[in-house]
């Protein structure tokens, strides 16, 4: 039933879109006895996120990510939480980001809620519900005083790290008998439903995510630590470009950061340049310059050491470079006390602007730069800007005076004192300690708390291991003295006592204790395996009753299964399954820790993997329907949505088109096909308009396929994306056929053929007998050849359409079977998915299985519980080339779960909706048996098990050689829904004995796939 909204959008009386704002709203109402027993629903949404409580019970949080002009609303049935004949309370905490990131576009702060009661009994028929309460000016609101709005950005992808002072807030604010104080005010009405920037809210289109309490496995490490003296996180991007709050695009700037360091005694000081990325070009102290050659340590942890005499010292850092939006980490340590002062305090009033909210930092610039878009031209920064070059020579505070027009104080809102990330990764002293047995109570779900060892002269640090990667919300209960500080820091990887820090991500939570025994559930989603907890400023021991994770993911059953005679393959399948689960939120996400972003191209492979693991198609449809919403940013469609980063990877759009067709083939839903096809046509015609005189796609964009060093410039003719455009055009033609659109089918078929011909004419090298990687914008053909380009050519049917198709096809197949050592090799598990598709097309089962064993076996050998983003022998996209990978949980890497089900078990659909299914098992890689399950759309599953036997033995062991004179028999058992037509294709010359059991399909109206 369509919602007739009587509620109004409300907000607090302050700023419309404040930075990092947590605000609380509450409404009390009477619930008459006579209403008891009726269904009561609360519909609500908020900008940016909310947590809902009813009479003190935490009900849920949301809304799911969506475009602001199609903001989703949630609906909760809450009758079981209401108290008849008493006062009841609805309480909502709204977290408004006030900035755009990779999963949110900045709107404005707001809350919309409506409480409805069914108006008729089921016997009388359903009518329009009775509206009992709505958001209006009778609601009370207060800005959460315990939340530190100056907490730093977690990263460019995320919003903000979390700092909570429990001393400043009454946890009882969600209860019905709470008495609001004078700090609470009447909410301000923004406007009716439909007002800007939201439009009419749309009903949530996916189930609610799970929240499963998961306890850790053990306390992994204990230490006594002393912190460094001064840390701060500074939002340089927002400071240099105030308009950057509205976009998540990268920014470049030429600029300086300055402060005055005061010391009272001679001391040695260390300036840390930890995780500052591309924003350091040297610094000077009192005019003495320090460049890269002065640094110690290894990136991303570099240091400069100073000798400081008593007095004031002018520190100038060249922070020029580029950033997407993470904080700039400033840290300095010395044995003697240091004080940091704004340079402006040393200048006479009137010489430079003196802001009221000034901090210890001022900037000069930006002298040049701006917000950058990968698919739009941007002028290069003027590295020879005269004011920039002169500013680099400033040696003291007085030297700022000639640059009055360039100097600005960094406001308090953009400086977070005490950078918890730096305090977590850089310590002045660290002493490891043995772990008392009683400390393990911190991970045990029992009544006895763990008492954390206490030291009057140091902090206590413990690392807790959850045993595997998780994604959700940290929750803990502690008993602690008032003012004790608990710093939580999540990370993914440890080996032999050393852990990999989350460079590029401030993955922290600071909780200042109110005294006594308290519980806290963080509303900020996190991914982690390990949680480092540091107890600071405690005047007595802290007791931990529990620390756990509320594991939160898309609600799925583990229908897909796989086991075989090879334990290594079984482990690889299991980490692929767990990875996929953790990367299914309200959309697919690339990883649960670093980004939590719906990358459009990644999701094509993730959808296929999900089909074989969980059979969930509603999440796939939701993802695919979100993509065209980006057309207001670019008609080429953005590569991650909904996002404030207006960025285009053409392949990602082409993968989206292909994934749309694959969803139709998965569930046979023609209504989806009819809805999505106009959006496919819209973007493909814009891409076709970018063809050059040679008939090839020539475009400026992020022309990515693999992290390996293939030649894929951001401007020019890139072979692999021309080829994937052919496949996308062919998919559009297939869609048109499904819809009976003869004209469109002919159009896209012709376009695909023409583009294939142009590729064969201009992107083939007779000399190297291979497709070249690209033609550069200046017309220069690439001298780089890669396995990747040959794989894509085969998958997209390019050599089949060449004039000499037989020889060209054979040559490409040969390159894939036996990869030339001079070609760039596969660089990421993402690209391996396409490589495995090519191997499957060629029937190279042994090569496929051995590559999975080798590549993913490396992860298993390092103790992985999820699949890594990268292989360890490639150094791209990581903070330090010695690191194994950046993300240790990445959904684009979970391909083995698909290939083991589709080819080793051999279960593949032949008709849309899986009405006809092929069972073609492949006993490859020395496997003697395999068994497993593949979900069937619409309900049910297909179970397959096979075992090899020779006539004269009871079985064939893994790796046993089969001679041609001894035939092998396969026992194949299939259990399938009776409505599914099964076709069996035996492997090679193997004799197959088939046992096929058919079961009736139980129709379930709540099944998530539609008939």
PDB file of C-alpha atoms in Angstrom, residues 515-746:
ATOM      1  CA  UNK A 515      32.761   5.828  35.416  1.00  0.00           C
ATOM      2  CA  UNK A 516      31.179   2.592  36.519  1.00  0.00           C
ATOM      3  CA  UNK A 517      29.887  -0.206  34.312  1.00  0.00           C
ATOM      4  CA  UNK A 518      28.701   0.902  30.873  1.00  0.00           C
ATOM      5  CA  UNK A 519      27.807  -0.602  27.511  1.00  0.00           C
ATOM      6  CA  UNK A 520      28.316   0.927  24.100  1.00  0.00           C
ATOM      7  CA  UNK A 521      27.305  -0.127  20.589  1.00  0.00           C
ATOM      8  CA  UNK A 522      29.094   1.777  17.868  1.00  0.00           C
ATOM      9  CA  UNK A 523      26.843   2.976  15.020  1.00  0.00           C
ATOM     10  CA  UNK A 524      29.819   3.086  12.620  1.00  0.00           C
ATOM     11  CA  UNK A 525      30.294   0.025  10.412  1.00  0.00           C
ATOM     12  CA  UNK A 526      33.751  -1.532  10.485  1.00  0.00           C
ATOM     13  CA  UNK A 527      35.568  -4.438   8.949  1.00  0.00           C
ATOM     14  CA  UNK A 528      38.407  -6.099  10.839  1.00  0.00           C
ATOM     15  CA  UNK A 529      39.913  -9.301  12.138  1.00  0.00           C
ATOM     16  CA  UNK A 530      42.025  -7.840  14.951  1.00  0.00           C
ATOM     17  CA  UNK A 531      41.075  -5.125  17.395  1.00  0.00           C
ATOM     18  CA  UNK A 532      43.807  -3.274  19.249  1.00  0.00           C
ATOM     19  CA  UNK A 533      42.547  -1.794  22.533  1.00  0.00           C
ATOM     20  CA  UNK A 534      44.672   0.767  24.344  1.00  0.00           C
ATOM     21  CA  UNK A 535      43.722   1.848  27.873  1.00  0.00           C
ATOM     22  CA  UNK A 536      44.930   5.363  28.668  1.00  0.00           C
ATOM     23  CA  UNK A 537      44.592   7.783  31.597  1.00  0.00           C
ATOM     24  CA  UNK A 538      43.154   5.147  33.921  1.00  0.00           C
ATOM     25  CA  UNK A 539      43.644   5.745  37.654  1.00  0.00           C
ATOM     26  CA  UNK A 540      42.581   2.168  38.414  1.00  0.00           C
ATOM     27  CA  UNK A 541      42.262  -1.108  36.464  1.00  0.00           C
ATOM     28  CA  UNK A 542      39.672  -1.368  33.708  1.00  0.00           C
ATOM     29  CA  UNK A 543      37.503  -4.488  33.529  1.00  0.00           C
ATOM     30  CA  UNK A 544      36.223  -5.763  30.180  1.00  0.00           C
ATOM     31  CA  UNK A 545      33.029  -7.821  30.423  1.00  0.00           C
ATOM     32  CA  UNK A 546      32.856  -8.380  26.691  1.00  0.00           C
ATOM     33  CA  UNK A 547      34.022  -7.057  23.376  1.00  0.00           C
ATOM     34  CA  UNK A 548      32.188  -8.441  20.379  1.00  0.00           C
ATOM     35  CA  UNK A 549      31.177  -7.672  16.848  1.00  0.00           C
ATOM     36  CA  UNK A 550      27.606  -7.485  15.623  1.00  0.00           C
ATOM     37  CA  UNK A 551      28.264  -9.208  12.297  1.00  0.00           C
ATOM     38  CA  UNK A 552      26.050  -7.444   9.770  1.00  0.00           C
ATOM     39  CA  UNK A 553      25.512  -8.558   6.179  1.00  0.00           C
ATOM     40  CA  UNK A 554      22.815  -9.195   3.600  1.00  0.00           C
ATOM     41  CA  UNK A 555      20.541 -11.963   4.982  1.00  0.00           C
ATOM     42  CA  UNK A 556      21.513 -15.145   3.180  1.00  0.00           C
ATOM     43  CA  UNK A 557      21.547 -18.859   3.839  1.00  0.00           C
ATOM     44  CA  UNK A 558      24.638 -20.893   2.966  1.00  0.00           C
ATOM     45  CA  UNK A 559      22.902 -22.889   0.248  1.00  0.00           C
ATOM     46  CA  UNK A 560      25.945 -23.302  -1.973  1.00  0.00           C
ATOM     47  CA  UNK A 561      28.422 -25.941  -0.823  1.00  0.00           C
ATOM     48  CA  UNK A 562      31.615 -27.489  -2.125  1.00  0.00           C
ATOM     49  CA  UNK A 563      33.916 -30.254  -0.934  1.00  0.00           C
ATOM     50  CA  UNK A 564      36.461 -32.352  -2.762  1.00  0.00           C
ATOM     51  CA  UNK A 565      39.339 -34.751  -2.294  1.00  0.00           C
ATOM     52  CA  UNK A 566      41.700 -31.739  -2.163  1.00  0.00           C
ATOM     53  CA  UNK A 567      41.659 -29.986   1.255  1.00  0.00           C
ATOM     54  CA  UNK A 568      43.454 -26.971  -0.261  1.00  0.00           C
ATOM     55  CA  UNK A 569      40.678 -26.341  -2.775  1.00  0.00           C
ATOM     56  CA  UNK A 570      38.144 -26.766   0.026  1.00  0.00           C
ATOM     57  CA  UNK A 571      39.852 -24.038   2.069  1.00  0.00           C
ATOM     58  CA  UNK A 572      40.001 -21.773  -0.964  1.00  0.00           C
ATOM     59  CA  UNK A 573      36.276 -22.260  -1.537  1.00  0.00           C
ATOM     60  CA  UNK A 574      35.570 -21.468   2.123  1.00  0.00           C
ATOM     61  CA  UNK A 575      37.521 -18.201   2.168  1.00  0.00           C
ATOM     62  CA  UNK A 576      35.773 -17.251  -1.095  1.00  0.00           C
ATOM     63  CA  UNK A 577      32.400 -17.868   0.509  1.00  0.00           C
ATOM     64  CA  UNK A 578      33.238 -15.890   3.648  1.00  0.00           C
ATOM     65  CA  UNK A 579      34.636 -13.011   1.578  1.00  0.00           C
ATOM     66  CA  UNK A 580      31.460 -12.786  -0.495  1.00  0.00           C
ATOM     67  CA  UNK A 581      29.250 -12.784   2.604  1.00  0.00           C
ATOM     68  CA  UNK A 582      31.215  -9.943   4.200  1.00  0.00           C
ATOM     69  CA  UNK A 583      30.995  -7.898   1.006  1.00  0.00           C
ATOM     70  CA  UNK A 584      27.198  -8.135   0.742  1.00  0.00           C
ATOM     71  CA  UNK A 585      25.688  -5.195   2.609  1.00  0.00           C
ATOM     72  CA  UNK A 586      22.837  -3.068   1.256  1.00  0.00           C
ATOM     73  CA  UNK A 587      24.760  -3.434  -2.027  1.00  0.00           C
ATOM     74  CA  UNK A 588      27.784  -5.446  -2.970  1.00  0.00           C
ATOM     75  CA  UNK A 589      30.869  -3.658  -1.660  1.00  0.00           C
ATOM     76  CA  UNK A 590      34.468  -4.061  -2.690  1.00  0.00           C
ATOM     77  CA  UNK A 591      35.735  -4.602   0.861  1.00  0.00           C
ATOM     78  CA  UNK A 592      34.280  -4.283   4.369  1.00  0.00           C
ATOM     79  CA  UNK A 593      37.149  -2.234   5.796  1.00  0.00           C
ATOM     80  CA  UNK A 594      38.936   0.181   3.467  1.00  0.00           C
ATOM     81  CA  UNK A 595      36.051   1.385   1.317  1.00  0.00           C
ATOM     82  CA  UNK A 596      32.631  -0.270   1.747  1.00  0.00           C
ATOM     83  CA  UNK A 597      31.924   1.050  -1.739  1.00  0.00           C
ATOM     84  CA  UNK A 598      29.654  -0.352  -4.439  1.00  0.00           C
ATOM     85  CA  UNK A 599      32.024  -0.514  -7.389  1.00  0.00           C
ATOM     86  CA  UNK A 600      29.861  -1.212 -10.431  1.00  0.00           C
ATOM     87  CA  UNK A 601      32.348  -3.343 -12.356  1.00  0.00           C
ATOM     88  CA  UNK A 602      33.421  -5.401  -9.361  1.00  0.00           C
ATOM     89  CA  UNK A 603      29.797  -6.314  -8.755  1.00  0.00           C
ATOM     90  CA  UNK A 604      29.421  -8.121 -12.084  1.00  0.00           C
ATOM     91  CA  UNK A 605      31.797 -10.862 -10.957  1.00  0.00           C
ATOM     92  CA  UNK A 606      30.461 -10.721  -7.400  1.00  0.00           C
ATOM     93  CA  UNK A 607      26.933 -11.301  -8.680  1.00  0.00           C
ATOM     94  CA  UNK A 608      27.986 -14.496 -10.484  1.00  0.00           C
ATOM     95  CA  UNK A 609      29.804 -15.732  -7.384  1.00  0.00           C
ATOM     96  CA  UNK A 610      26.763 -14.941  -5.237  1.00  0.00           C
ATOM     97  CA  UNK A 611      24.457 -16.908  -7.551  1.00  0.00           C
ATOM     98  CA  UNK A 612      26.501 -20.040  -6.862  1.00  0.00           C
ATOM     99  CA  UNK A 613      26.866 -19.422  -3.123  1.00  0.00           C
ATOM    100  CA  UNK A 614      23.602 -17.891  -1.981  1.00  0.00           C
ATOM    101  CA  UNK A 615      21.285 -17.528  -4.963  1.00  0.00           C
ATOM    102  CA  UNK A 616      20.356 -13.971  -3.903  1.00  0.00           C
ATOM    103  CA  UNK A 617      19.107 -11.915  -6.836  1.00  0.00           C
ATOM    104  CA  UNK A 618      17.346  -9.016  -5.137  1.00  0.00           C
ATOM    105  CA  UNK A 619      20.640  -7.490  -4.059  1.00  0.00           C
ATOM    106  CA  UNK A 620      21.905  -7.854  -7.632  1.00  0.00           C
ATOM    107  CA  UNK A 621      18.843  -6.124  -9.043  1.00  0.00           C
ATOM    108  CA  UNK A 622      19.140  -3.338  -6.469  1.00  0.00           C
ATOM    109  CA  UNK A 623      22.757  -2.738  -7.465  1.00  0.00           C
ATOM    110  CA  UNK A 624      21.980  -2.707 -11.179  1.00  0.00           C
ATOM    111  CA  UNK A 625      19.035  -0.320 -10.778  1.00  0.00           C
ATOM    112  CA  UNK A 626      21.179   2.151  -8.802  1.00  0.00           C
ATOM    113  CA  UNK A 627      23.653   2.692 -11.653  1.00  0.00           C
ATOM    114  CA  UNK A 628      21.551   4.852 -14.042  1.00  0.00           C
ATOM    115  CA  UNK A 629      20.985   7.279 -11.181  1.00  0.00           C
ATOM    116  CA  UNK A 630      24.490   8.584 -11.906  1.00  0.00           C
ATOM    117  CA  UNK A 631      23.538   9.989 -15.297  1.00  0.00           C
ATOM    118  CA  UNK A 632      23.186  13.477 -13.787  1.00  0.00           C
ATOM    119  CA  UNK A 633      26.937  13.185 -13.092  1.00  0.00           C
ATOM    120  CA  UNK A 634      27.860  11.676 -16.464  1.00  0.00           C
ATOM    121  CA  UNK A 635      25.958   9.961 -19.303  1.00  0.00           C
ATOM    122  CA  UNK A 636      28.776   7.385 -19.304  1.00  0.00           C
ATOM    123  CA  UNK A 637      27.638   6.297 -15.795  1.00  0.00           C
ATOM    124  CA  UNK A 638      29.891   6.465 -12.766  1.00  0.00           C
ATOM    125  CA  UNK A 639      32.045   3.573 -11.672  1.00  0.00           C
ATOM    126  CA  UNK A 640      30.814   3.578  -8.061  1.00  0.00           C
ATOM    127  CA  UNK A 641      27.322   4.563  -6.952  1.00  0.00           C
ATOM    128  CA  UNK A 642      25.715   6.321  -5.243  1.00  0.00           C
ATOM    129  CA  UNK A 643      28.851   8.354  -4.761  1.00  0.00           C
ATOM    130  CA  UNK A 644      30.168  11.868  -4.635  1.00  0.00           C
ATOM    131  CA  UNK A 645      33.144  10.795  -6.748  1.00  0.00           C
ATOM    132  CA  UNK A 646      32.160  11.568 -10.317  1.00  0.00           C
ATOM    133  CA  UNK A 647      34.489   9.067 -11.954  1.00  0.00           C
ATOM    134  CA  UNK A 648      34.217   6.897 -15.066  1.00  0.00           C
ATOM    135  CA  UNK A 649      35.814   3.528 -15.806  1.00  0.00           C
ATOM    136  CA  UNK A 650      34.260   2.584 -19.157  1.00  0.00           C
ATOM    137  CA  UNK A 651      34.802  -1.135 -18.544  1.00  0.00           C
ATOM    138  CA  UNK A 652      32.783  -0.883 -15.349  1.00  0.00           C
ATOM    139  CA  UNK A 653      29.810   0.449 -17.322  1.00  0.00           C
ATOM    140  CA  UNK A 654      30.251  -2.306 -19.904  1.00  0.00           C
ATOM    141  CA  UNK A 655      30.356  -4.908 -17.119  1.00  0.00           C
ATOM    142  CA  UNK A 656      27.113  -3.391 -15.813  1.00  0.00           C
ATOM    143  CA  UNK A 657      25.422  -3.972 -19.172  1.00  0.00           C
ATOM    144  CA  UNK A 658      26.705  -7.557 -19.212  1.00  0.00           C
ATOM    145  CA  UNK A 659      25.571  -8.105 -15.606  1.00  0.00           C
ATOM    146  CA  UNK A 660      22.066  -6.877 -16.480  1.00  0.00           C
ATOM    147  CA  UNK A 661      21.810  -9.579 -19.141  1.00  0.00           C
ATOM    148  CA  UNK A 662      23.245 -12.171 -16.758  1.00  0.00           C
ATOM    149  CA  UNK A 663      20.621 -11.298 -14.134  1.00  0.00           C
ATOM    150  CA  UNK A 664      17.885 -11.860 -16.709  1.00  0.00           C
ATOM    151  CA  UNK A 665      19.450 -15.195 -17.600  1.00  0.00           C
ATOM    152  CA  UNK A 666      19.636 -16.022 -13.911  1.00  0.00           C
ATOM    153  CA  UNK A 667      15.996 -15.427 -12.985  1.00  0.00           C
ATOM    154  CA  UNK A 668      14.172 -14.927 -16.307  1.00  0.00           C
ATOM    155  CA  UNK A 669      12.518 -11.695 -15.125  1.00  0.00           C
ATOM    156  CA  UNK A 670      11.393  -9.887 -18.291  1.00  0.00           C
ATOM    157  CA  UNK A 671       9.980  -6.974 -16.316  1.00  0.00           C
ATOM    158  CA  UNK A 672      13.486  -6.127 -15.137  1.00  0.00           C
ATOM    159  CA  UNK A 673      14.734  -6.465 -18.716  1.00  0.00           C
ATOM    160  CA  UNK A 674      12.076  -4.054 -19.966  1.00  0.00           C
ATOM    161  CA  UNK A 675      12.825  -1.531 -17.185  1.00  0.00           C
ATOM    162  CA  UNK A 676      16.593  -1.530 -17.546  1.00  0.00           C
ATOM    163  CA  UNK A 677      16.934  -1.635 -21.346  1.00  0.00           C
ATOM    164  CA  UNK A 678      16.254   2.097 -21.965  1.00  0.00           C
ATOM    165  CA  UNK A 679      19.028   2.922 -19.485  1.00  0.00           C
ATOM    166  CA  UNK A 680      21.380   0.555 -21.299  1.00  0.00           C
ATOM    167  CA  UNK A 681      20.576   2.227 -24.601  1.00  0.00           C
ATOM    168  CA  UNK A 682      21.075   5.680 -23.093  1.00  0.00           C
ATOM    169  CA  UNK A 683      24.673   5.099 -22.037  1.00  0.00           C
ATOM    170  CA  UNK A 684      25.728   2.874 -24.961  1.00  0.00           C
ATOM    171  CA  UNK A 685      24.661   5.517 -27.468  1.00  0.00           C
ATOM    172  CA  UNK A 686      26.762   8.059 -25.602  1.00  0.00           C
ATOM    173  CA  UNK A 687      29.727   5.699 -25.813  1.00  0.00           C
ATOM    174  CA  UNK A 688      29.108   5.139 -29.522  1.00  0.00           C
ATOM    175  CA  UNK A 689      29.232   8.898 -30.000  1.00  0.00           C
ATOM    176  CA  UNK A 690      32.849   8.754 -28.753  1.00  0.00           C
ATOM    177  CA  UNK A 691      34.052   6.531 -31.630  1.00  0.00           C
ATOM    178  CA  UNK A 692      36.781   8.169 -33.690  1.00  0.00           C
ATOM    179  CA  UNK A 693      37.272   8.201 -37.468  1.00  0.00           C
ATOM    180  CA  UNK A 694      38.712   4.696 -37.300  1.00  0.00           C
ATOM    181  CA  UNK A 695      35.550   3.475 -35.610  1.00  0.00           C
ATOM    182  CA  UNK A 696      37.320   2.919 -32.255  1.00  0.00           C
ATOM    183  CA  UNK A 697      36.422   4.185 -28.786  1.00  0.00           C
ATOM    184  CA  UNK A 698      38.835   6.984 -27.957  1.00  0.00           C
ATOM    185  CA  UNK A 699      38.114   8.511 -24.601  1.00  0.00           C
ATOM    186  CA  UNK A 700      39.564  10.346 -21.641  1.00  0.00           C
ATOM    187  CA  UNK A 701      38.648   8.442 -18.503  1.00  0.00           C
ATOM    188  CA  UNK A 702      40.039   6.007 -15.969  1.00  0.00           C
ATOM    189  CA  UNK A 703      40.775   3.210 -18.444  1.00  0.00           C
ATOM    190  CA  UNK A 704      41.333   0.465 -15.888  1.00  0.00           C
ATOM    191  CA  UNK A 705      41.167  -3.307 -16.111  1.00  0.00           C
ATOM    192  CA  UNK A 706      43.982  -4.684 -13.952  1.00  0.00           C
ATOM    193  CA  UNK A 707      46.509  -3.286 -11.467  1.00  0.00           C
ATOM    194  CA  UNK A 708      49.315  -4.915 -13.459  1.00  0.00           C
ATOM    195  CA  UNK A 709      51.492  -2.601 -15.618  1.00  0.00           C
ATOM    196  CA  UNK A 710      49.540  -3.050 -18.836  1.00  0.00           C
ATOM    197  CA  UNK A 711      49.432  -0.055 -21.156  1.00  0.00           C
ATOM    198  CA  UNK A 712      46.054   1.540 -20.354  1.00  0.00           C
ATOM    199  CA  UNK A 713      46.526   5.323 -20.499  1.00  0.00           C
ATOM    200  CA  UNK A 714      43.724   7.570 -19.328  1.00  0.00           C
ATOM    201  CA  UNK A 715      43.524   9.145 -22.768  1.00  0.00           C
ATOM    202  CA  UNK A 716      43.699   7.248 -26.033  1.00  0.00           C
ATOM    203  CA  UNK A 717      42.414   4.023 -27.599  1.00  0.00           C
ATOM    204  CA  UNK A 718      42.596   1.201 -25.066  1.00  0.00           C
ATOM    205  CA  UNK A 719      42.151  -2.230 -26.610  1.00  0.00           C
ATOM    206  CA  UNK A 720      40.534  -4.082 -23.735  1.00  0.00           C
ATOM    207  CA  UNK A 721      37.773  -1.544 -23.258  1.00  0.00           C
ATOM    208  CA  UNK A 722      37.031  -1.418 -26.989  1.00  0.00           C
ATOM    209  CA  UNK A 723      36.657  -5.186 -26.795  1.00  0.00           C
ATOM    210  CA  UNK A 724      34.388  -5.080 -23.758  1.00  0.00           C
ATOM    211  CA  UNK A 725      32.301  -2.456 -25.544  1.00  0.00           C
ATOM    212  CA  UNK A 726      31.779  -5.079 -28.270  1.00  0.00           C
ATOM    213  CA  UNK A 727      30.529  -7.508 -25.643  1.00  0.00           C
ATOM    214  CA  UNK A 728      28.258  -4.854 -24.103  1.00  0.00           C
ATOM    215  CA  UNK A 729      26.781  -4.056 -27.531  1.00  0.00           C
ATOM    216  CA  UNK A 730      26.200  -7.772 -28.122  1.00  0.00           C
ATOM    217  CA  UNK A 731      24.500  -7.987 -24.716  1.00  0.00           C
ATOM    218  CA  UNK A 732      22.243  -5.081 -25.704  1.00  0.00           C
ATOM    219  CA  UNK A 733      21.339  -6.929 -28.908  1.00  0.00           C
ATOM    220  CA  UNK A 734      20.483 -10.026 -26.865  1.00  0.00           C
ATOM    221  CA  UNK A 735      18.324  -7.911 -24.544  1.00  0.00           C
ATOM    222  CA  UNK A 736      16.513  -6.464 -27.567  1.00  0.00           C
ATOM    223  CA  UNK A 737      15.818  -9.992 -28.812  1.00  0.00           C
ATOM    224  CA  UNK A 738      14.309 -10.924 -25.434  1.00  0.00           C
ATOM    225  CA  UNK A 739      12.072  -7.859 -25.619  1.00  0.00           C
ATOM    226  CA  UNK A 740      11.089  -8.458 -29.258  1.00  0.00           C
ATOM    227  CA  UNK A 741      12.699  -5.194 -30.371  1.00  0.00           C
ATOM    228  CA  UNK A 742      13.880  -6.194 -33.853  1.00  0.00           C
ATOM    229  CA  UNK A 743      15.138  -2.738 -34.790  1.00  0.00           C
ATOM    230  CA  UNK A 744      17.306  -2.418 -31.673  1.00  0.00           C
ATOM    231  CA  UNK A 745      18.615  -5.977 -32.061  1.00  0.00           C
ATOM    232  CA  UNK A 746      19.781  -5.202 -35.589  1.00  0.00           C
TER     233      UNK A 746
END
